[in-house]
Amino acid sequence: MTKYKRIALYGSKDKGGAGLSTALLGMTTVLRATGRDAFGVLAIDADGFSRTFTQRLGQRDDGGALLRDQDPLTGVGQADLFARDGAAPIFDAIESDARAVVVDTPAGGLTQSSRLSVNLTGRDLVRHCVENDRTAVILVPFGPNMASIRGVADAIQTFGPDATYVAVRSSVGVEEADYRLWDTHGFSDRYGRNVGGRTRKLFEEAGGRLIVAPALAAGANAVAEAMSLTYGDAVTYRQAPWKIYDAANVRNWLNSWMDQLRSIADTLGMEDVECKAY
């Protein structure tokens, strides 16, 4: 019997619009498809305000309404990082039998993770993973601007040396050449201060891994959301106004996510796993 590596994928960001929820939706869809008959993937939405993760992946009744009580192994469990004791469901999920736990957090969640309660910090979350034989994989999305890139360094400071770091570079509306501040050489600003490069150096010294979040056609994404289609269901759904063209866009997007997860298979403990996209 294959012994799968136990992991917790904890998405963290301060800047809104970084694409964290969409990235985690793609990753969770691929992980659940891959583990369908072999292992469980538990999902937690810790954004008490927007609940994007729940809206796009949650279980619904026959009328399309989200179920109040979600099974986190097939839908999305609930937490609220900004509520008092709101991180408790995350700690419970880490103790579960699920092979993978995926946690989506809100804008400002990175700073909030430095103080999960009056006693606990992000490093205690990582310690709890270690104590439960689970690798803490901190996912940090970033774009080409300085504030977004700085979030990668902030995450390393917040969660410490016992976590594994995966930086998720956005490709929505930008190209690789736009990431000039991610370059390790950096340059000086008008005041002679060193700009750029330092975060990437720190990230590489921490053994961080870089993946690219593939872009999804905006029209297909918007219609899927309006129709309450999960990305996994969207590939095979065939009723108007959903089009085969839309389904093909989502299919290839999920295939791209599968390729990204394969590129960090050793980090995820999936070297010997046959990966599936949907």
Coordinates of C-alpha atoms in Angstrom, one line a residue:
M1 CA 0.0 0.0 0.0
T2 CA 1.3 3.4 -0.9
K3 CA 2.1 5.6 2.1
Y4 CA 1.2 9.2 1.0
K5 CA 3.0 12.2 2.5
R6 CA 0.7 14.2 4.8
I7 CA 0.6 17.9 3.9
A8 CA -1.1 21.1 4.8
L9 CA -1.3 23.7 2.1
Y10 CA -1.8 27.0 3.8
G11 CA -2.4 29.9 1.5
S12 CA -1.4 33.2 2.9
K13 CA -1.4 36.8 1.6
D14 CA -1.9 40.4 2.7
K15 CA -2.7 42.0 -0.6
G16 CA -6.1 41.4 -2.0
G17 CA -6.5 40.4 -5.7
A18 CA -3.4 38.3 -5.6
G19 CA -5.3 35.3 -7.0
L20 CA -4.8 33.0 -4.0
S21 CA -8.4 31.6 -3.9
T22 CA -8.4 30.9 -7.6
A23 CA -5.0 29.2 -7.3
L24 CA -6.1 27.1 -4.4
L25 CA -9.3 26.1 -6.3
G26 CA -7.3 24.8 -9.2
M27 CA -4.9 23.0 -6.9
T28 CA -7.7 21.5 -4.8
T29 CA -9.6 20.3 -7.9
V30 CA -6.5 18.5 -9.2
L31 CA -5.6 17.0 -5.8
R32 CA -9.1 15.7 -5.3
A33 CA -9.2 14.2 -8.8
T34 CA -5.8 12.6 -8.2
G35 CA -6.8 11.2 -4.8
R36 CA -10.3 10.2 -5.6
D37 CA -9.8 6.5 -4.8
A38 CA -6.7 6.8 -2.8
F39 CA -6.7 9.6 -0.3
G40 CA -8.8 12.5 1.1
V41 CA -8.3 16.2 0.5
L42 CA -9.9 18.4 3.2
A43 CA -10.6 22.1 2.3
I44 CA -11.1 25.0 4.7
D45 CA -12.3 28.5 3.9
A46 CA -10.9 30.8 6.5
D47 CA -12.2 34.0 4.9
G48 CA -15.2 34.9 7.0
F49 CA -16.2 37.7 4.6
S50 CA -16.1 36.9 0.9
R51 CA -16.1 33.0 1.1
T52 CA -14.9 32.7 -2.5
F53 CA -13.5 29.3 -1.8
T54 CA -16.8 28.1 -0.5
Q55 CA -18.8 29.8 -3.3
R56 CA -16.8 28.0 -6.0
L57 CA -16.2 24.6 -4.4
G58 CA -18.9 24.2 -1.8
Q59 CA -21.6 21.5 -1.7
R60 CA -25.1 22.6 -2.9
D61 CA -28.6 21.3 -2.5
D62 CA -30.9 20.4 -5.4
G63 CA -32.0 24.1 -5.6
G64 CA -28.4 25.3 -5.9
A65 CA -28.1 26.8 -2.4
L66 CA -24.9 26.2 -0.5
L67 CA -25.3 23.6 2.2
R68 CA -25.1 25.1 5.7
D69 CA -23.2 22.0 7.0
Q70 CA -20.4 21.2 4.6
D71 CA -18.4 18.0 4.5
P72 CA -14.9 19.4 4.2
L73 CA -13.7 16.3 2.4
T74 CA -16.1 16.8 -0.5
G75 CA -17.1 20.5 0.0
V76 CA -15.5 23.2 2.1
G77 CA -15.3 23.5 5.9
Q78 CA -15.5 26.9 7.6
A79 CA -13.2 29.0 9.7
D80 CA -12.7 32.8 10.2
L81 CA -9.1 33.9 10.6
F82 CA -10.2 37.3 12.0
A83 CA -12.6 36.0 14.6
R84 CA -11.7 35.1 18.2
D85 CA -10.6 31.5 18.2
G86 CA -11.3 31.5 14.5
A87 CA -8.3 29.5 13.6
A88 CA -9.4 26.5 15.8
P89 CA -11.0 24.7 12.8
I90 CA -7.7 24.8 11.0
F91 CA -5.9 23.2 13.9
D92 CA -8.7 20.5 14.0
A93 CA -8.3 19.9 10.3
I94 CA -4.5 19.4 10.7
E95 CA -5.3 16.6 13.1
S96 CA -7.6 14.8 10.6
D97 CA -6.9 11.7 8.7
A98 CA -7.0 13.5 5.4
R99 CA -3.8 13.1 3.4
A100 CA -4.0 16.8 2.4
V101 CA -5.5 19.9 4.0
V102 CA -6.0 23.0 2.0
V103 CA -6.6 26.3 3.7
D104 CA -7.7 29.5 2.0
T105 CA -7.2 32.8 3.9
P106 CA -8.4 36.4 3.4
A107 CA -6.6 39.5 2.4
G108 CA -4.6 40.5 5.5
G109 CA -4.3 36.9 6.4
L110 CA -0.5 36.9 6.4
T111 CA -0.3 39.6 9.0
Q112 CA -3.1 38.0 11.0
S113 CA -1.2 34.6 10.9
S114 CA 1.5 36.2 13.1
R115 CA -1.2 36.3 15.8
L116 CA -3.7 33.5 15.5
S117 CA -4.7 34.0 19.1
V118 CA -3.3 35.7 22.2
N119 CA -1.0 32.7 22.6
L120 CA -0.5 31.3 19.1
T121 CA 1.4 32.4 16.0
G122 CA 2.0 31.0 12.5
R123 CA 5.0 29.2 13.8
D124 CA 2.7 27.3 16.3
L125 CA 0.5 26.3 13.3
V126 CA 3.6 24.9 11.6
R127 CA 4.6 23.1 14.9
H128 CA 1.1 21.6 15.1
C129 CA 1.6 20.2 11.5
V130 CA 4.9 18.7 12.5
E131 CA 3.4 17.1 15.6
N132 CA 0.7 15.6 13.4
D133 CA 3.2 14.1 10.9
R134 CA 2.2 16.7 8.4
T135 CA 4.4 19.0 6.2
A136 CA 3.3 22.6 6.4
V137 CA 3.5 24.0 2.9
I138 CA 3.0 27.8 2.9
L139 CA 1.6 29.0 -0.4
V140 CA 2.3 32.7 -1.1
P141 CA 0.9 34.3 -4.3
F142 CA 2.7 37.3 -5.8
G143 CA 2.6 39.7 -8.7
P144 CA 5.4 41.9 -10.2
N145 CA 5.1 44.8 -7.8
M146 CA 7.2 45.4 -4.7
A147 CA 4.5 45.1 -2.0
S148 CA 3.3 41.8 -3.5
I149 CA 6.8 40.3 -3.7
R150 CA 7.6 41.4 -0.2
G151 CA 4.8 39.2 1.0
V152 CA 7.0 36.2 0.2
A153 CA 9.7 37.4 2.6
D154 CA 7.0 38.2 5.2
A155 CA 5.7 34.7 5.0
I156 CA 9.1 33.2 5.7
Q157 CA 9.5 35.5 8.7
T158 CA 6.0 34.6 10.0
F159 CA 6.0 30.8 9.6
G160 CA 9.7 30.2 10.3
P161 CA 12.3 27.6 9.1
D162 CA 10.2 24.4 9.8
A163 CA 7.8 25.2 7.0
T164 CA 8.1 24.6 3.3
Y165 CA 7.5 27.5 1.0
V166 CA 5.9 27.6 -2.5
A167 CA 5.7 31.0 -4.2
V168 CA 2.8 31.2 -6.7
R169 CA 3.6 33.7 -9.5
S170 CA 0.6 35.2 -11.2
S171 CA 0.5 35.1 -15.0
V172 CA -2.8 37.0 -15.3
G173 CA -2.1 40.1 -17.4
V174 CA 1.7 39.9 -16.9
E175 CA 4.6 38.1 -18.5
E176 CA 7.8 36.6 -16.9
A177 CA 9.7 39.7 -18.1
D178 CA 7.6 41.9 -15.9
Y179 CA 9.0 40.3 -12.8
R180 CA 12.1 42.6 -12.8
L181 CA 12.0 43.0 -9.0
W182 CA 12.1 39.3 -8.5
D183 CA 15.5 39.2 -10.1
T184 CA 18.3 38.2 -7.7
H185 CA 20.6 41.1 -8.8
G186 CA 18.3 44.0 -8.0
F187 CA 19.2 47.6 -8.6
S188 CA 19.5 51.0 -6.8
D189 CA 16.6 53.4 -6.6
R190 CA 17.0 57.2 -7.0
Y191 CA 18.3 57.4 -3.4
G192 CA 20.9 54.7 -3.8
R193 CA 19.0 52.1 -1.8
N194 CA 19.1 48.5 -3.0
V195 CA 15.8 47.5 -4.6
G196 CA 14.7 44.0 -5.7
G197 CA 16.4 40.6 -5.5
R198 CA 16.6 40.3 -1.7
T199 CA 13.3 38.5 -1.3
R200 CA 14.1 35.9 -4.0
K201 CA 17.5 35.3 -2.3
L202 CA 15.9 34.8 1.0
F203 CA 13.3 32.5 -0.6
E204 CA 15.9 30.4 -2.3
E205 CA 18.0 30.1 0.9
A206 CA 14.8 28.8 2.6
G207 CA 14.6 26.1 -0.1
G208 CA 11.5 27.7 -1.6
R209 CA 9.9 26.4 -4.8
L210 CA 8.4 28.5 -7.5
I211 CA 5.3 27.7 -9.6
V212 CA 3.3 29.8 -12.0
A213 CA -0.5 30.2 -11.6
P214 CA -1.9 29.7 -15.1
A215 CA -4.4 32.2 -16.4
L216 CA -8.0 31.2 -17.1
A217 CA -10.1 32.8 -19.8
A218 CA -12.1 35.5 -18.0
G219 CA -15.3 34.9 -19.9
A220 CA -15.4 31.2 -19.1
N221 CA -14.5 31.8 -15.5
A222 CA -17.3 34.4 -15.1
V223 CA -19.9 32.1 -16.6
A224 CA -18.8 29.1 -14.5
E225 CA -19.2 31.2 -11.4
A226 CA -22.6 32.6 -12.4
M227 CA -23.8 29.0 -13.1
S228 CA -22.4 27.7 -9.8
L229 CA -20.2 25.2 -11.6
T230 CA -17.2 23.8 -9.9
Y231 CA -14.1 23.7 -12.1
G232 CA -14.2 19.9 -12.0
D233 CA -17.8 19.8 -13.1
A234 CA -17.3 22.5 -15.7
V235 CA -15.2 20.2 -17.9
T236 CA -18.0 17.8 -18.6
Y237 CA -21.1 20.1 -18.3
R238 CA -23.0 20.5 -21.5
Q239 CA -26.0 22.7 -21.0
A240 CA -26.4 26.3 -22.3
P241 CA -25.3 28.9 -21.8
W242 CA -22.2 26.9 -20.9
K243 CA -20.3 26.2 -24.2
I244 CA -17.9 23.4 -25.2
Y245 CA -15.5 26.3 -25.8
D246 CA -15.8 27.3 -22.1
A247 CA -15.3 23.7 -21.0
A248 CA -12.2 23.4 -23.2
N249 CA -10.7 26.5 -21.5
V250 CA -11.3 25.1 -18.0
R251 CA -10.0 21.7 -19.0
N252 CA -6.7 23.1 -20.3
W253 CA -6.4 25.4 -17.3
L254 CA -6.7 22.4 -15.0
N255 CA -4.2 20.5 -17.1
S256 CA -1.8 23.4 -16.6
W257 CA -2.4 23.2 -12.9
M258 CA -1.6 19.5 -13.0
D259 CA 1.7 20.3 -14.7
Q260 CA 2.5 22.9 -12.0
L261 CA 1.8 20.4 -9.2
R262 CA 3.9 17.8 -11.0
S263 CA 6.8 20.3 -11.0
I264 CA 6.8 20.3 -7.1
A265 CA 5.8 16.6 -6.7
D266 CA 8.6 16.0 -4.3
T267 CA 7.4 18.8 -2.1
L268 CA 3.9 17.4 -2.1
G269 CA 4.9 13.8 -1.7
M270 CA 3.4 12.9 -5.1
E271 CA 6.4 11.5 -6.9
D272 CA 4.9 8.1 -7.4
V273 CA 1.3 9.3 -7.8
E274 CA -0.6 9.3 -11.1
C275 CA -1.8 12.9 -11.3
K276 CA -5.2 13.7 -12.7
A277 CA -6.7 17.1 -13.5
Y278 CA -10.4 16.4 -13.2

